Coordinates of N, CA and C in Angstrom, one line a residue:
M1 N 17.9 10.6 8.0 CA 17.5 11.9 8.3 C 17.6 12.8 7.1
D2 N 18.4 12.4 6.1 CA 18.6 13.3 4.9 C 17.3 13.5 4.2
G3 N 16.4 12.5 4.1 CA 15.2 12.6 3.4 C 14.2 13.6 4.2
V4 N 14.3 13.6 5.5 CA 13.5 14.4 6.3 C 13.9 15.9 6.0
H5 N 15.2 16.2 6.0 CA 15.6 17.6 5.8 C 15.2 18.0 4.4
G6 N 15.4 17.1 3.4 CA 15.0 17.4 2.0 C 13.6 17.7 1.9
S7 N 12.7 16.9 2.5 CA 11.3 17.1 2.5 C 10.9 18.4 3.1
L8 N 11.5 18.8 4.2 CA 11.2 20.0 4.8 C 11.6 21.2 3.9
V9 N 12.8 21.1 3.3 CA 13.2 22.1 2.3 C 12.2 22.2 1.2
D10 N 11.7 21.0 0.7 CA 10.7 21.0 -0.3 C 9.4 21.7 0.1
G11 N 9.0 21.5 1.4 CA 7.8 22.2 1.9 C 8.0 23.7 1.9
L12 N 9.2 24.1 2.4 CA 9.4 25.6 2.4 C 9.5 26.2 1.0
F13 N 10.0 25.4 0.0 CA 10.1 25.9 -1.4 C 8.7 26.0 -1.9
I14 N 7.9 25.0 -1.7 CA 6.5 25.0 -2.2 C 5.7 26.2 -1.5
A15 N 6.0 26.4 -0.2 CA 5.4 27.5 0.4 C 5.7 28.8 -0.2
G16 N 7.0 29.0 -0.6 CA 7.4 30.2 -1.3 C 6.8 30.4 -2.6
M17 N 6.7 29.3 -3.4 CA 6.1 29.3 -4.7 C 4.6 29.6 -4.6
T18 N 4.0 29.0 -3.6 CA 2.6 29.3 -3.4 C 2.3 30.7 -3.1
L19 N 3.2 31.3 -2.2 CA 3.0 32.7 -1.9 C 3.2 33.6 -3.1
L20 N 4.1 33.2 -4.0 CA 4.4 34.0 -5.2 C 3.3 33.9 -6.3
T21 N 2.6 32.7 -6.2 CA 1.6 32.5 -7.3 C 0.2 32.7 -6.9
G22 N 0.0 33.5 -5.9 CA -1.4 33.8 -5.5 C -1.7 33.6 -4.0
G23 N -0.8 33.1 -3.3 CA -1.0 32.9 -1.8 C -2.1 31.9 -1.5
L24 N -3.0 32.3 -0.8 CA -4.1 31.4 -0.4 C -5.0 31.0 -1.6
D25 N -4.9 31.7 -2.7 CA -5.7 31.4 -3.8 C -5.0 30.5 -4.8
S26 N -3.7 30.2 -4.5 CA -2.9 29.5 -5.5 C -3.3 28.0 -5.6
V27 N -3.2 27.5 -6.8 CA -3.5 26.1 -7.0 C -2.4 25.2 -6.5
L28 N -1.2 25.8 -6.2 CA -0.1 25.0 -5.7 C -0.3 24.4 -4.3
F29 N -1.5 24.8 -3.7 CA -1.9 24.2 -2.4 C -1.8 22.6 -2.5
W30 N -2.2 22.1 -3.7 CA -2.3 20.6 -3.8 C -1.0 20.0 -3.8
L31 N 0.1 20.8 -4.0 CA 1.4 20.2 -3.9 C 1.8 19.8 -2.5
F32 N 1.2 20.6 -1.5 CA 1.3 20.2 -0.1 C 0.8 18.8 0.2
V33 N -0.4 18.5 -0.4 CA -1.0 17.2 -0.2 C -0.1 16.1 -0.8
V34 N 0.4 16.4 -2.0 CA 1.3 15.5 -2.7 C 2.6 15.3 -1.9
L35 N 3.1 16.3 -1.3 CA 4.3 16.2 -0.5 C 4.1 15.4 0.7
I36 N 2.9 15.5 1.3 CA 2.6 14.7 2.5 C 2.5 13.2 2.1
I37 N 1.9 13.0 1.0 CA 1.8 11.6 0.6 C 3.1 11.0 0.2
R38 N 4.0 11.8 -0.4 CA 5.3 11.4 -0.8 C 6.1 11.1 0.5
N39 N 6.0 12.0 1.5 CA 6.7 11.7 2.8 C 6.3 10.4 3.4
S40 N 5.0 10.1 3.3 CA 4.5 8.9 3.9 C 5.1 7.6 3.2
V41 N 5.5 7.8 1.9 CA 6.0 6.7 1.2 C 7.6 6.6 1.5
I42 N 8.2 7.8 1.5 CA 9.7 7.8 1.6 C 10.2 7.7 3.0
V43 N 9.6 8.4 3.9 CA 10.2 8.5 5.3 C 9.7 7.3 6.0
P44 N 10.5 6.6 6.8 CA 10.1 5.4 7.6 C 9.0 5.8 8.5
P45 N 8.0 4.8 8.8 CA 6.9 5.2 9.6 C 7.4 5.4 11.1
G46 N 6.6 6.2 11.7 CA 6.9 6.6 13.1 C 6.7 8.0 13.4
G47 N 7.2 8.5 14.5 CA 7.0 9.8 15.0 C 7.6 10.9 14.0
S48 N 8.7 10.6 13.5 CA 9.4 11.6 12.6 C 8.6 11.8 11.3
Q49 N 7.9 10.8 10.8 CA 7.1 11.0 9.6 C 5.9 11.9 10.0
F50 N 5.3 11.6 11.1 CA 4.1 12.4 11.5 C 4.5 13.8 11.7
I51 N 5.6 14.0 12.4 CA 6.0 15.4 12.7 C 6.4 16.1 11.4
L52 N 7.0 15.4 10.5 CA 7.4 16.1 9.2 C 6.2 16.5 8.4
N53 N 5.2 15.6 8.4 CA 3.9 15.9 7.7 C 3.2 17.1 8.3
F54 N 3.2 17.1 9.7 CA 2.6 18.2 10.4 C 3.4 19.5 10.1
A55 N 4.7 19.4 10.0 CA 5.5 20.6 9.7 C 5.2 21.1 8.2
I56 N 4.9 20.2 7.3 CA 4.5 20.6 6.0 C 3.2 21.4 6.0
S57 N 2.3 20.9 6.9 CA 1.0 21.6 7.1 C 1.3 23.0 7.6
L58 N 2.2 23.1 8.5 CA 2.6 24.4 9.1 C 3.2 25.4 8.1
C59 N 3.9 24.8 7.0 CA 4.4 25.6 5.9 C 3.2 26.3 5.2
Y60 N 2.1 25.6 5.1 CA 0.9 26.2 4.5 C 0.4 27.3 5.4
V61 N 0.4 27.1 6.7 CA 0.0 28.2 7.6 C 0.9 29.4 7.5
L62 N 2.2 29.2 7.2 CA 3.2 30.2 7.0 C 2.8 31.0 5.7
V63 N 2.3 30.3 4.7 CA 1.8 31.0 3.5 C 0.7 31.9 3.8
A64 N -0.3 31.4 4.6 CA -1.5 32.2 4.9 C -1.1 33.4 5.7
V65 N -0.2 33.3 6.7 CA 0.2 34.4 7.5 C 0.9 35.4 6.6
L66 N 1.9 35.0 5.8 CA 2.6 35.9 5.0 C 1.7 36.6 3.9
D67 N 0.7 35.8 3.4 CA -0.2 36.3 2.4 C -1.1 37.4 3.0
V68 N -1.6 37.2 4.1 CA -2.5 38.2 4.8 C -1.6 39.4 5.2
S69 N -0.4 39.2 5.7 CA 0.5 40.3 6.1 C 0.8 41.1 4.9
V70 N 1.2 40.5 3.8 CA 1.6 41.3 2.6 C 0.4 42.1 2.1
F71 N -0.8 41.4 2.1 CA -2.0 42.1 1.6 C -2.3 43.3 2.4
Q72 N -2.2 43.2 3.7 CA -2.5 44.3 4.6 C -1.5 45.5 4.5
N73 N -0.3 45.2 4.1 CA 0.7 46.2 4.0 C 0.7 46.9 2.6
L74 N -0.2 46.5 1.7 CA -0.2 47.1 0.4 C -1.2 48.3 0.4
D75 N -0.9 49.3 -0.3 CA -1.9 50.4 -0.4 C -2.9 50.1 -1.5
D76 N -4.0 50.9 -1.5 CA -5.1 50.6 -2.4 C -4.7 50.7 -3.9
Y77 N -3.8 51.6 -4.2 CA -3.3 51.7 -5.6 C -2.6 50.5 -6.1
T78 N -1.7 49.9 -5.2 CA -1.0 48.7 -5.5 C -1.9 47.5 -5.6
R79 N -2.9 47.4 -4.8 CA -3.9 46.3 -4.8 C -4.7 46.4 -6.1
R80 N -5.1 47.6 -6.6 CA -5.8 47.7 -7.9 C -4.9 47.4 -9.0
A81 N -3.6 47.8 -8.9 CA -2.7 47.5 -10.0 C -2.4 46.0 -10.2
L82 N -2.3 45.3 -9.0 CA -2.0 43.9 -9.0 C -3.3 43.1 -9.2
E83 N -4.5 43.8 -9.2 CA -5.8 43.2 -9.4 C -6.0 42.1 -8.3
L84 N -5.7 42.5 -7.1 CA -5.9 41.7 -5.9 C -7.3 41.9 -5.3
S85 N -8.0 40.8 -5.1 CA -9.3 41.0 -4.5 C -9.2 41.1 -2.9
S86 N -10.3 41.4 -2.3 CA -10.3 41.5 -0.9 C -10.0 40.1 -0.2
R87 N -9.4 40.2 0.9 CA -9.0 38.9 1.6 C -10.0 38.7 2.8
D88 N -11.2 39.2 2.7 CA -12.2 39.0 3.8 C -12.7 37.6 3.8
D89 N -12.8 36.9 2.6 CA -13.4 35.6 2.5 C -12.4 34.4 2.5
T90 N -11.3 34.6 3.1 CA -10.2 33.6 3.0 C -10.2 32.6 4.2
A91 N -11.0 33.0 5.3 CA -11.0 32.2 6.5 C -11.5 30.8 6.2
Q92 N -12.7 30.7 5.6 CA -13.3 29.4 5.4 C -12.5 28.5 4.5
P93 N -12.0 29.0 3.3 CA -11.2 28.1 2.5 C -9.9 27.7 3.2
F94 N -9.3 28.6 4.0 CA -8.1 28.3 4.7 C -8.4 27.1 5.7
V95 N -9.4 27.2 6.4 CA -9.8 26.2 7.4 C -10.0 24.9 6.7
L96 N -10.7 24.9 5.6 CA -11.0 23.6 4.8 C -9.7 23.0 4.3
R97 N -8.8 23.9 3.8 CA -7.5 23.4 3.3 C -6.7 22.8 4.4
M98 N -6.7 23.5 5.5 CA -5.9 22.9 6.7 C -6.5 21.6 7.1
A99 N -7.8 21.5 7.1 CA -8.4 20.2 7.4 C -8.0 19.1 6.4
V100 N -7.9 19.5 5.1 CA -7.5 18.5 4.1 C -6.0 18.1 4.4
L101 N -5.2 19.0 4.7 CA -3.8 18.7 5.0 C -3.6 17.8 6.3
L102 N -4.4 18.2 7.3 CA -4.3 17.4 8.6 C -4.9 16.0 8.4
L103 N -6.0 16.0 7.7 CA -6.6 14.6 7.5 C -5.7 13.8 6.6
T104 N -5.1 14.4 5.7 CA -4.2 13.6 4.8 C -3.0 13.1 5.7
T105 N -2.5 13.9 6.6 CA -1.4 13.5 7.5 C -1.9 12.3 8.3
L106 N -3.1 12.5 8.9 CA -3.6 11.4 9.8 C -3.9 10.1 9.0
C107 N -4.4 10.2 7.9 CA -4.8 9.1 7.1 C -3.5 8.3 6.6
C108 N -2.5 9.1 6.2 CA -1.2 8.5 5.8 C -0.5 7.8 7.0
S109 N -0.6 8.4 8.1 CA 0.0 7.8 9.3 C -0.8 6.5 9.7
G110 N -2.1 6.6 9.7 CA -2.9 5.5 10.0 C -2.7 4.3 9.0
L111 N -2.6 4.6 7.7 CA -2.3 3.6 6.7 C -1.0 3.0 7.0
E112 N 0.0 3.8 7.3 CA 1.4 3.2 7.6 C 1.3 2.2 8.8
L113 N 0.5 2.6 9.8 CA 0.4 1.7 11.0 C -0.3 0.4 10.6
L114 N -1.4 0.5 9.8 CA -2.1 -0.7 9.3 C -1.2 -1.6 8.5
L115 N -0.4 -1.0 7.6 CA 0.5 -1.8 6.8 C 1.6 -2.4 7.6
E116 N 2.1 -1.7 8.7 CA 3.1 -2.3 9.6 C 2.5 -3.5 10.3
R117 N 1.2 -3.3 10.8 CA 0.6 -4.4 11.5 C 0.4 -5.6 10.6
Q118 N 0.0 -5.4 9.4 CA -0.3 -6.4 8.4 C 1.1 -7.2 8.1
R119 N 2.1 -6.4 8.0 CA 3.4 -7.0 7.7 C 3.9 -7.9 8.9
L120 N 3.6 -7.4 10.1 CA 4.0 -8.2 11.3 C 3.1 -9.5 11.4
A121 N 1.8 -9.3 11.1 CA 1.0 -10.5 11.1 C 1.4 -11.5 10.1
A122 N 1.8 -11.1 8.9 CA 2.2 -12.0 7.8 C 3.6 -12.7 8.3
E123 N 4.4 -11.9 8.9 CA 5.7 -12.5 9.4 C 5.4 -13.5 10.5
E124 N 4.5 -13.2 11.4 CA 4.2 -14.2 12.4 C 3.5 -15.4 11.9
A125 N 2.7 -15.2 10.8 CA 2.0 -16.4 10.2 C 3.1 -17.2 9.5
G126 N 4.1 -16.6 8.9 CA 5.2 -17.4 8.3 C 6.0 -18.2 9.3
E127 N 6.3 -17.5 10.4 CA 7.0 -18.2 11.5 C 6.1 -19.4 12.0
F128 N 4.8 -19.2 12.2 CA 4.0 -20.2 12.7 C 3.9 -21.4 11.7
A129 N 3.8 -21.1 10.4 CA 3.8 -22.1 9.4 C 5.1 -22.9 9.4
A130 N 6.2 -22.2 9.5 CA 7.5 -22.9 9.5 C 7.6 -23.8 10.7
R131 N 7.2 -23.4 11.9 CA 7.3 -24.2 13.1 C 6.3 -25.4 13.0
E132 N 5.1 -25.1 12.4 CA 4.2 -26.2 12.2 C 4.7 -27.3 11.3
G133 N 5.4 -26.8 10.2 CA 6.1 -27.8 9.3 C 7.2 -28.6 10.0
Q134 N 7.9 -27.9 10.9 CA 9.0 -28.6 11.6 C 8.4 -29.6 12.6
L135 N 7.3 -29.2 13.3 CA 6.6 -30.2 14.2 C 6.0 -31.4 13.4
R136 N 5.5 -31.1 12.2 CA 4.9 -32.2 11.4 C 6.0 -33.1 11.0
S137 N 7.2 -32.6 10.6 CA 8.3 -33.4 10.2 C 8.8 -34.2 11.4
A138 N 8.9 -33.6 12.5 CA 9.3 -34.3 13.7 C 8.4 -35.4 14.1
G139 N 7.1 -35.2 13.9 CA 6.0 -36.2 14.2 C 6.2 -37.4 13.2
R140 N 6.4 -37.1 11.9 CA 6.6 -38.2 11.0 C 7.8 -39.0 11.3
L141 N 8.9 -38.3 11.7 CA 10.2 -39.0 12.0 C 9.9 -39.9 13.3
A142 N 9.2 -39.4 14.3 CA 8.9 -40.2 15.5 C 8.1 -41.4 15.1
A143 N 7.1 -41.2 14.2 CA 6.3 -42.3 13.8 C 7.1 -43.4 13.1
E144 N 8.0 -42.9 12.2 CA 8.9 -43.9 11.5 C 9.8 -44.6 12.5
F145 N 10.4 -43.9 13.5 CA 11.2 -44.6 14.5 C 10.4 -45.6 15.2
A146 N 9.2 -45.2 15.6 CA 8.3 -46.2 16.3 C 8.0 -47.4 15.5
H147 N 7.7 -47.2 14.2 CA 7.5 -48.3 13.3 C 8.7 -49.2 13.2
Q148 N 9.9 -48.6 13.1 CA 11.1 -49.4 12.9 C 11.4 -50.2 14.2
I149 N 11.1 -49.6 15.3 CA 11.4 -50.3 16.6 C 10.3 -51.4 16.8
K150 N 9.1 -51.1 16.4 CA 8.0 -52.0 16.6 C 8.2 -53.4 15.9
N151 N 8.7 -53.3 14.7 CA 8.9 -54.6 13.9 C 9.8 -55.6 14.7
P152 N 11.0 -55.2 15.0 CA 11.9 -56.1 15.8 C 11.3 -56.5 17.1
L153 N 10.6 -55.6 17.8 CA 10.0 -56.0 19.1 C 8.9 -57.0 18.8
A154 N 8.2 -56.9 17.7 CA 7.1 -57.9 17.4 C 7.8 -59.2 17.2
I155 N 8.9 -59.3 16.4 CA 9.6 -60.5 16.1 C 10.1 -61.2 17.4
I156 N 10.7 -60.3 18.3 CA 11.2 -60.8 19.6 C 10.0 -61.3 20.4
N157 N 8.9 -60.6 20.5 CA 7.7 -61.0 21.2 C 7.1 -62.3 20.7
N158 N 7.1 -62.5 19.4 CA 6.6 -63.7 18.8 C 7.5 -64.9 19.1
G159 N 8.8 -64.6 19.1 CA 9.8 -65.7 19.4 C 9.6 -66.1 20.9
R160 N 9.4 -65.1 21.8 CA 9.2 -65.4 23.2 C 7.9 -66.3 23.4
L161 N 6.9 -65.9 22.7 CA 5.6 -66.7 22.8 C 5.8 -68.1 22.2
S162 N 6.5 -68.2 21.1 CA 6.8 -69.6 20.6 C 7.6 -70.4 21.5
L163 N 8.6 -69.8 22.2 CA 9.4 -70.5 23.1 C 8.6 -70.9 24.4
Q164 N 7.7 -70.1 24.8 CA 6.9 -70.4 26.0 C 6.0 -71.6 25.6
R165 N 5.4 -71.6 24.4 CA 4.5 -72.7 24.0 C 5.3 -74.0 23.9
A166 N 6.5 -73.8 23.3 CA 7.4 -75.0 23.1 C 7.8 -75.6 24.5
A167 N 8.0 -74.7 25.5 CA 8.4 -75.2 26.8 C 7.3 -75.8 27.5
R168 N 6.0 -75.3 27.3 CA 4.8 -75.9 27.9 C 4.5 -77.2 27.3
D169 N 4.7 -77.3 26.0 CA 4.4 -78.5 25.3 C 5.4 -79.6 25.5
G170 N 6.5 -79.2 25.9 CA 7.6 -80.2 26.4 C 8.6 -80.4 25.3

Protein backbone atom coordinates (compact mmCIF):
# COMPACT_ATOMS: atom_id res chain seq x y z
CA MET A 1 0.00 0.00 0.00
CA ASP A 2 3.02 2.29 0.50
CA GLY A 3 3.60 2.55 -3.27
CA VAL A 4 -0.04 3.51 -3.79
CA HIS A 5 0.17 6.39 -1.31
CA GLY A 6 3.50 7.52 -2.73
CA SER A 7 2.12 7.52 -6.25
CA LEU A 8 -0.92 9.51 -5.17
CA VAL A 9 1.33 12.06 -3.48
CA ASP A 10 3.40 12.18 -6.68
CA GLY A 11 0.21 12.87 -8.65
CA LEU A 12 -0.75 15.72 -6.34
CA PHE A 13 2.80 17.13 -6.51
CA ILE A 14 2.77 17.02 -10.32
CA ALA A 15 -0.67 18.66 -10.26
CA GLY A 16 0.71 21.49 -8.15
CA MET A 17 3.75 21.90 -10.40
CA THR A 18 1.53 21.86 -13.48
CA LEU A 19 -0.66 24.55 -12.00
CA LEU A 20 2.37 26.70 -11.18
CA THR A 21 3.97 26.26 -14.62
CA GLY A 22 1.06 27.27 -16.82
CA GLY A 23 -1.93 25.22 -15.74
CA LEU A 24 -3.71 23.66 -18.68
CA ASP A 25 -1.02 24.99 -21.04
CA SER A 26 1.84 23.38 -19.10
CA VAL A 27 4.03 20.78 -20.74
CA LEU A 28 4.09 18.94 -17.40
CA PHE A 29 0.83 17.29 -18.48
CA TRP A 30 2.96 14.51 -19.96
CA LEU A 31 4.25 13.65 -16.50
CA PHE A 32 0.73 12.45 -15.69
CA VAL A 33 1.01 9.96 -18.56
CA VAL A 34 4.45 8.86 -17.33
CA LEU A 35 3.10 8.50 -13.79
CA ILE A 36 0.23 6.29 -15.00
CA ILE A 37 2.67 4.06 -16.88
CA ARG A 38 4.97 3.92 -13.85
CA ASN A 39 2.04 2.93 -11.62
CA SER A 40 1.19 0.13 -14.02
CA VAL A 41 4.69 -1.24 -13.64
CA ILE A 42 5.09 -0.73 -9.89
CA VAL A 43 1.63 -1.36 -8.41
CA PRO A 44 0.38 -4.97 -8.58
CA PRO A 45 -2.36 -5.49 -11.17
CA GLY A 46 -5.96 -5.31 -10.06
CA GLY A 47 -8.53 -2.86 -8.89
CA SER A 48 -6.15 -0.75 -6.80
CA GLN A 49 -3.93 -0.06 -9.80
CA PHE A 50 -6.88 1.00 -11.95
CA ILE A 51 -8.32 3.22 -9.20
CA LEU A 52 -4.90 4.80 -8.58
CA ASN A 53 -4.42 5.60 -12.26
CA PHE A 54 -7.94 7.01 -12.41
CA ALA A 55 -7.13 9.16 -9.37
CA ILE A 56 -4.03 10.45 -11.18
CA SER A 57 -6.33 11.48 -14.04
CA LEU A 58 -8.54 13.26 -11.49
CA CYS A 59 -5.46 15.18 -10.30
CA TYR A 60 -5.30 16.66 -13.78
CA VAL A 61 -8.99 17.58 -13.50
CA LEU A 62 -8.05 19.35 -10.27
CA VAL A 63 -5.42 21.31 -12.22
CA ALA A 64 -8.07 22.36 -14.75
CA VAL A 65 -10.56 23.42 -12.09
CA LEU A 66 -7.98 25.40 -10.15
CA ASP A 67 -6.51 26.95 -13.31
CA VAL A 68 -9.90 28.18 -14.53
CA SER A 69 -10.85 29.35 -11.03
CA VAL A 70 -7.63 31.31 -10.56
CA PHE A 71 -7.90 32.83 -14.03
CA GLN A 72 -11.48 33.97 -13.40
CA ASN A 73 -10.52 35.60 -10.11
CA LEU A 74 -7.73 37.70 -11.65
CA ASP A 75 -8.44 41.25 -12.74
CA ASP A 76 -7.55 42.51 -16.23
CA TYR A 77 -4.46 44.37 -15.05
CA THR A 78 -2.99 41.22 -13.43
CA ARG A 79 -3.80 39.12 -16.51
CA ARG A 80 -1.95 41.59 -18.73
CA ALA A 81 0.97 41.78 -16.30
CA LEU A 82 1.28 37.99 -16.22
CA GLU A 83 0.71 37.85 -20.00
CA LEU A 84 -2.10 35.33 -19.61
CA SER A 85 -4.18 34.61 -22.66
CA SER A 86 -7.91 34.05 -22.66
CA ARG A 87 -9.12 30.67 -21.35
CA ASP A 88 -11.96 30.41 -23.86
CA ASP A 89 -10.26 27.78 -26.01
CA THR A 90 -9.23 25.35 -23.24
CA ALA A 91 -12.19 22.98 -23.42
CA GLN A 92 -11.07 21.00 -26.47
CA PRO A 93 -7.42 20.51 -25.39
CA PHE A 94 -8.61 19.56 -21.91
CA VAL A 95 -10.99 16.93 -23.28
CA LEU A 96 -8.28 15.53 -25.54
CA ARG A 97 -5.79 15.38 -22.70
CA MET A 98 -8.31 13.66 -20.44
CA ALA A 99 -8.95 11.17 -23.24
CA VAL A 100 -5.20 10.51 -23.42
CA LEU A 101 -5.01 9.96 -19.66
CA LEU A 102 -8.04 7.67 -19.54
CA LEU A 103 -6.94 5.70 -22.61
CA THR A 104 -3.49 5.29 -21.10
CA THR A 105 -5.11 4.01 -17.90
CA LEU A 106 -7.27 1.53 -19.81
CA CYS A 107 -4.43 0.39 -22.06
CA CYS A 108 -2.09 -0.18 -19.12
CA SER A 109 -4.76 -2.12 -17.24
CA GLY A 110 -5.57 -4.17 -20.34
CA LEU A 111 -1.90 -4.90 -20.91
CA GLU A 112 -1.53 -6.03 -17.31
CA LEU A 113 -4.48 -8.40 -17.74
CA LEU A 114 -3.02 -9.81 -20.95
CA LEU A 115 0.38 -10.33 -19.31
CA GLU A 116 -1.27 -12.04 -16.35
CA ARG A 117 -3.19 -14.38 -18.66
CA GLN A 118 -0.02 -15.13 -20.59
CA ARG A 119 1.83 -15.89 -17.35
CA LEU A 120 -0.96 -18.25 -16.24
CA ALA A 121 -0.98 -19.97 -19.63
CA ALA A 122 2.79 -20.46 -19.47
CA GLU A 123 2.48 -21.80 -15.93
CA GLU A 124 -0.25 -24.24 -16.99
CA ALA A 125 1.82 -25.31 -20.01
CA GLY A 126 4.76 -25.97 -17.68
CA GLU A 127 2.58 -28.06 -15.38
CA PHE A 128 1.19 -29.96 -18.37
CA ALA A 129 4.69 -30.65 -19.68
CA ALA A 130 5.82 -31.87 -16.25
CA ARG A 131 2.84 -34.21 -15.93
CA GLU A 132 3.34 -35.43 -19.49
CA GLY A 133 6.98 -36.19 -18.66
CA GLN A 134 5.92 -38.07 -15.52
CA LEU A 135 3.38 -40.11 -17.52
CA ARG A 136 5.97 -40.85 -20.18
CA SER A 137 8.41 -42.03 -17.49
CA ALA A 138 5.72 -44.16 -15.86
CA GLY A 139 4.89 -45.69 -19.26
CA ARG A 140 8.56 -46.57 -19.90
CA LEU A 141 8.81 -48.07 -16.42
CA ALA A 142 5.66 -50.15 -17.01
CA ALA A 143 7.04 -51.34 -20.37
CA GLU A 144 10.33 -52.32 -18.70
CA PHE A 145 8.46 -54.26 -16.00
CA ALA A 146 6.36 -56.00 -18.63
CA HIS A 147 9.50 -56.92 -20.57
CA GLN A 148 11.23 -58.21 -17.44
CA ILE A 149 8.20 -60.32 -16.49
CA LYS A 150 7.68 -61.55 -20.05
CA ASN A 151 11.11 -63.19 -20.33
CA PRO A 152 10.73 -65.56 -17.33
CA LEU A 153 7.14 -66.31 -18.35
CA ALA A 154 8.33 -67.20 -21.84
CA ILE A 155 10.96 -69.55 -20.38
CA ILE A 156 8.34 -71.14 -18.11
CA ASN A 157 5.91 -71.47 -21.04
CA ASN A 158 8.60 -73.07 -23.25
CA GLY A 159 9.46 -75.45 -20.42
CA ARG A 160 5.80 -76.41 -20.07
CA LEU A 161 5.49 -77.03 -23.80
CA SER A 162 8.66 -79.13 -23.78
CA LEU A 163 7.33 -81.18 -20.85
CA GLN A 164 3.99 -81.70 -22.63
CA ARG A 165 5.78 -82.89 -25.77
CA ALA A 166 8.01 -85.16 -23.74
CA ALA A 167 4.98 -86.61 -21.88
CA ARG A 168 3.19 -87.22 -25.20
CA ASP A 169 6.19 -88.80 -26.81
CA GLY A 170 6.56 -91.06 -23.84
